[in-house]
Amino acid sequence: MPLSLEKNVSLQALNSFGIAATAHYLLRIAHAEQLSQLKEDASLATMPRLLLGGGSNVILSDSVNALVVQIALLGKRIVSEDELHVYVCAGAGEKWHEFVLWTLQQGLGGLENLSLIPGTVGAAPIQNIGAYGVEMQDYFDHLTAFDFLTGDTVTLDKAACQFAYRDSIFKQAYKDRMAILSVTFALPKAWQARLNYGDVAQLLATRDITQPNPKDVSDAIVAIRQSKLPDPALIGNAGSFFKNPIVSAELRDRLVASYPSMVSYVQADGHYKLAAGWLIEQCGWKGKSLGNVGVYHKQALVLVNLGGATGSEVRQLAQQIQADVLAKFGVKLEVEPVFI
Ligand code: FAD
Ligand code: EPU
């Protein structure tokens, strides 16, 4: 399959924040062999590269001076099973939510709490996507990736991926080095609902569902997400803009003494995760805007495109919020999406 290089391509429809960026070059990868061809092409191989999935966790500059490599590898199938698990594999370019719904149609639970997260299967391991008390790593088995450094296709298991809260080796040592080709999940044969996150159990109760199946949980999560988060098709956004900060017990106790209503969750190691949305709201930013970028009125952790936003406007607002949260609470907020 020959490489077909496009020049000066608009990326506006390819990023959920809706930034009117242009890529100098774009290459759509529909077959894994095309990545070897790319590496062997003397001029393409030396260009700076941006791997792109669904564009729902990137903030683009107006002009992306790079070769944008859009991973569009498709396919999903049940691979095998053992006593405890059914193994399912999907191409990196599959849409995440459609893949989750497909697993549920196969009668397989596990991924339902991660329903309606935008983006692709191939990007899910990058920040170890998470929601409603579940992280992708909980059901991850292995992935395959093309290594741009060696030209090899490698298989990485869970330990090799070094998953953590919104983090993995692909954001650290392997940053920009690996193109994820496919991901395989181990879904449990003995499924149990995971309803620790308050809202979900409450919504199921209001629906009179006492013994939920995976689809019931997925439906509840979809409803909760639709009530809180802006739909990128209508209002450009990249989901949570900052990670929830993890702080020492000592700092958390000091803050609670001054702010008794502060939201925090104890972690296994004794640290505390704070709710960044709460911190931002306390700084008065909820519903406010700077230029064409706003802080969503229903969820202060989400920045939104009010129309015509540029990457530098997003950066400016993010920096002001970080400065205010640091000044008021002594807490440093880390940006979640990737600035390009
Ligand atoms: P992109 O934005 O295209 O890329 C993100 C990063 O992954 C980039 O660094 C890119 O280079 C890299 N990348 C993409 N594909 C590949 C590949 N095949 N190989 C190697 N690198 C690759 N995230 C959560 O964790 N939980 C949520 O609940 C959540 N809710 C969201 C709600 C909304 C409304 C939005 C807009 C976003 C939300 N997100 C959430 C963030 C986002 O959906 C996830 O990070 C998602 O995994 C990004 O997928 P993508 O395909 O759009 O990746
Ligand atoms: N809160 C406020 N004000 C706000 C927003 C939130 O006080 O404006 C408080 C809420 O009342 C609640 C707490 O903050 O007590 C947490 O809020 P929420 O349940 O909405 O979750 P979140 O911490 O804001 C995280 C993830 C989301 C994920 C949800 C559900 C991060 C950075 N974000 O958001 O992930 O969907 O939990 O599990 O961890 C994403 O990463 O893009 C994302 C959307």
PDB file of C-alpha atoms and ligand atoms in Angstrom, residues 56-57 113-115 117-118 127 129-135 165-166 197 199 221 224-225 228-229 237-245 261-265 273-282 286-287 295-302 334 336-337, ligand 2:
ATOM      1  CA  SER A  56      -9.320  14.559  21.853  1.00  0.00           C
ATOM      2  CA  ASN A  57      -6.346  15.078  24.152  1.00  0.00           C
ATOM      3  CA  ASN A 113     -17.146   2.355  33.344  1.00  0.00           C
ATOM      4  CA  LEU A 114     -14.964   3.762  30.563  1.00  0.00           C
ATOM      5  CA  SER A 115     -17.960   4.325  28.251  1.00  0.00           C
ATOM      6  CA  ILE A 117     -14.523   8.517  26.565  1.00  0.00           C
ATOM      7  CA  PRO A 118     -13.685  10.084  23.202  1.00  0.00           C
ATOM      8  CA  GLN A 127      -2.471   8.267  29.531  1.00  0.00           C
ATOM      9  CA  ILE A 129      -7.562   6.490  30.479  1.00  0.00           C
ATOM     10  CA  GLY A 130      -9.738   6.357  33.549  1.00  0.00           C
ATOM     11  CA  ALA A 131     -13.199   7.198  34.781  1.00  0.00           C
ATOM     12  CA  TYR A 132     -15.691   6.239  37.476  1.00  0.00           C
ATOM     13  CA  GLY A 133     -13.281   4.218  39.597  1.00  0.00           C
ATOM     14  CA  VAL A 134     -11.731   2.203  36.738  1.00  0.00           C
ATOM     15  CA  GLU A 135      -8.515   2.640  34.763  1.00  0.00           C
ATOM     16  CA  TYR A 165      -2.667   7.829  37.079  1.00  0.00           C
ATOM     17  CA  ARG A 166      -3.008   9.478  33.617  1.00  0.00           C
ATOM     18  CA  TYR A 197     -18.045   6.162  42.405  1.00  0.00           C
ATOM     19  CA  ASP A 199     -23.087   9.026  41.194  1.00  0.00           C
ATOM     20  CA  ILE A 221     -22.181   6.301  32.930  1.00  0.00           C
ATOM     21  CA  ILE A 224     -23.870  11.029  33.946  1.00  0.00           C
ATOM     22  CA  ARG A 225     -21.150  12.067  31.517  1.00  0.00           C
ATOM     23  CA  LYS A 228     -21.631  17.017  33.222  1.00  0.00           C
ATOM     24  CA  LEU A 229     -19.273  17.220  30.270  1.00  0.00           C
ATOM     25  CA  ASN A 237     -12.937  20.827  24.572  1.00  0.00           C
ATOM     26  CA  ALA A 238     -10.320  18.257  25.579  1.00  0.00           C
ATOM     27  CA  GLY A 239     -11.987  16.787  28.685  1.00  0.00           C
ATOM     28  CA  SER A 240     -10.295  17.474  32.017  1.00  0.00           C
ATOM     29  CA  PHE A 241      -7.644  20.100  31.416  1.00  0.00           C
ATOM     30  CA  PHE A 242      -5.562  19.394  34.528  1.00  0.00           C
ATOM     31  CA  LYS A 243      -4.755  16.210  36.409  1.00  0.00           C
ATOM     32  CA  ASN A 244      -6.158  15.954  39.899  1.00  0.00           C
ATOM     33  CA  PRO A 245      -3.101  16.822  42.024  1.00  0.00           C
ATOM     34  CA  SER A 261     -15.393  21.650  52.393  1.00  0.00           C
ATOM     35  CA  MET A 262     -12.334  20.783  50.275  1.00  0.00           C
ATOM     36  CA  VAL A 263     -12.743  17.541  48.292  1.00  0.00           C
ATOM     37  CA  SER A 264      -9.951  14.939  48.704  1.00  0.00           C
ATOM     38  CA  TYR A 265      -9.517  11.189  48.315  1.00  0.00           C
ATOM     39  CA  LYS A 273      -5.790  13.264  45.531  1.00  0.00           C
ATOM     40  CA  LEU A 274      -7.459  16.684  45.452  1.00  0.00           C
ATOM     41  CA  ALA A 275     -10.274  17.622  43.059  1.00  0.00           C
ATOM     42  CA  ALA A 276      -8.713  20.148  40.672  1.00  0.00           C
ATOM     43  CA  GLY A 277     -12.228  21.235  39.606  1.00  0.00           C
ATOM     44  CA  TRP A 278     -12.961  22.260  43.186  1.00  0.00           C
ATOM     45  CA  LEU A 279      -9.678  24.195  43.517  1.00  0.00           C
ATOM     46  CA  ILE A 280     -10.329  26.055  40.242  1.00  0.00           C
ATOM     47  CA  GLU A 281     -13.916  26.842  41.218  1.00  0.00           C
ATOM     48  CA  GLN A 282     -12.726  28.266  44.558  1.00  0.00           C
ATOM     49  CA  LYS A 286     -15.899  28.594  36.854  1.00  0.00           C
ATOM     50  CA  GLY A 287     -17.875  30.072  33.940  1.00  0.00           C
ATOM     51  CA  VAL A 295     -13.934  27.550  31.914  1.00  0.00           C
ATOM     52  CA  TYR A 296     -17.006  25.333  31.492  1.00  0.00           C
ATOM     53  CA  HIS A 297     -19.889  26.545  33.651  1.00  0.00           C
ATOM     54  CA  LYS A 298     -20.856  23.027  34.796  1.00  0.00           C
ATOM     55  CA  GLN A 299     -17.337  21.610  35.352  1.00  0.00           C
ATOM     56  CA  ALA A 300     -14.420  23.920  36.191  1.00  0.00           C
ATOM     57  CA  LEU A 301     -11.850  21.299  35.191  1.00  0.00           C
ATOM     58  CA  VAL A 302     -12.872  21.567  31.532  1.00  0.00           C
ATOM     59  CA  GLU A 334      -0.274  19.724  35.866  1.00  0.00           C
ATOM     60  CA  GLU A 336      -3.405  16.755  31.156  1.00  0.00           C
ATOM     61  CA  PRO A 337      -3.639  17.188  27.349  1.00  0.00           C
TER      62      PRO A 337
HETATM   63  N1  EPU B   2     -15.945  19.701  41.524  1.00  0.00           N
HETATM   64  C1  EPU B   2     -16.206  20.973  41.955  1.00  0.00           C
HETATM   65  N2  EPU B   2     -16.361  21.958  41.020  1.00  0.00           N
HETATM   66  C2  EPU B   2     -16.275  21.707  39.687  1.00  0.00           C
HETATM   67  C3  EPU B   2     -15.990  20.396  39.240  1.00  0.00           C
HETATM   68  C4  EPU B   2     -15.832  19.390  40.191  1.00  0.00           C
HETATM   69  O1  EPU B   2     -16.293  21.243  43.139  1.00  0.00           O
HETATM   70  O2  EPU B   2     -16.455  22.643  38.895  1.00  0.00           O
HETATM   71  C5  EPU B   2     -15.846  18.623  42.522  1.00  0.00           C
HETATM   72  C6  EPU B   2     -17.076  17.702  42.419  1.00  0.00           C
HETATM   73  O3  EPU B   2     -18.136  18.178  43.175  1.00  0.00           O
HETATM   74  C7  EPU B   2     -16.540  16.404  42.956  1.00  0.00           C
HETATM   75  C8  EPU B   2     -15.064  16.427  42.549  1.00  0.00           C
HETATM   76  O4  EPU B   2     -14.749  17.779  42.224  1.00  0.00           O
HETATM   77  O5  EPU B   2     -16.626  16.383  44.344  1.00  0.00           O
HETATM   78  C9  EPU B   2     -14.739  15.524  41.372  1.00  0.00           C
HETATM   79  O6  EPU B   2     -15.515  15.896  40.235  1.00  0.00           O
HETATM   80  P1  EPU B   2     -15.914  14.842  39.087  1.00  0.00           P
HETATM   81  O7  EPU B   2     -16.544  13.641  39.687  1.00  0.00           O
HETATM   82  O8  EPU B   2     -16.683  15.577  38.041  1.00  0.00           O
HETATM   83  O9  EPU B   2     -14.545  14.345  38.504  1.00  0.00           O
HETATM   84  P2  EPU B   2     -13.202  15.089  38.150  1.00  0.00           P
HETATM   85  O10 EPU B   2     -12.197  14.806  39.222  1.00  0.00           O
HETATM   86  O11 EPU B   2     -13.446  16.514  37.814  1.00  0.00           O
HETATM   87  C10 EPU B   2     -12.218  12.995  36.986  1.00  0.00           C
HETATM   88  C11 EPU B   2     -11.425  12.716  35.758  1.00  0.00           C
HETATM   89  C12 EPU B   2     -12.348  12.626  34.553  1.00  0.00           C
HETATM   90  C13 EPU B   2     -13.320  11.487  34.783  1.00  0.00           C
HETATM   91  C14 EPU B   2     -14.115  11.776  36.052  1.00  0.00           C
HETATM   92  C15 EPU B   2     -15.033  10.625  36.425  1.00  0.00           C
HETATM   93  C16 EPU B   2      -9.182  13.597  36.021  1.00  0.00           C
HETATM   94  C17 EPU B   2      -8.230  14.686  35.676  1.00  0.00           C
HETATM   95  N3  EPU B   2     -10.425  13.741  35.547  1.00  0.00           N
HETATM   96  O12 EPU B   2     -12.784  14.285  36.825  1.00  0.00           O
HETATM   97  O13 EPU B   2     -11.552  12.342  33.407  1.00  0.00           O
HETATM   98  O14 EPU B   2     -14.203  11.332  33.692  1.00  0.00           O
HETATM   99  O15 EPU B   2     -13.204  11.973  37.147  1.00  0.00           O
HETATM  100  O16 EPU B   2     -14.272   9.560  36.904  1.00  0.00           O
HETATM  101  O17 EPU B   2      -8.794  12.643  36.682  1.00  0.00           O
HETATM  102  C18 EPU B   2     -10.344  13.382  31.629  1.00  0.00           C
HETATM  103  O18 EPU B   2      -9.325  12.872  32.099  1.00  0.00           O
HETATM  104  O19 EPU B   2     -10.322  14.066  30.573  1.00  0.00           O
HETATM  105  C19 EPU B   2     -11.610  13.202  32.317  1.00  0.00           C
HETATM  106  C20 EPU B   2     -12.744  13.788  31.909  1.00  0.00           C
END
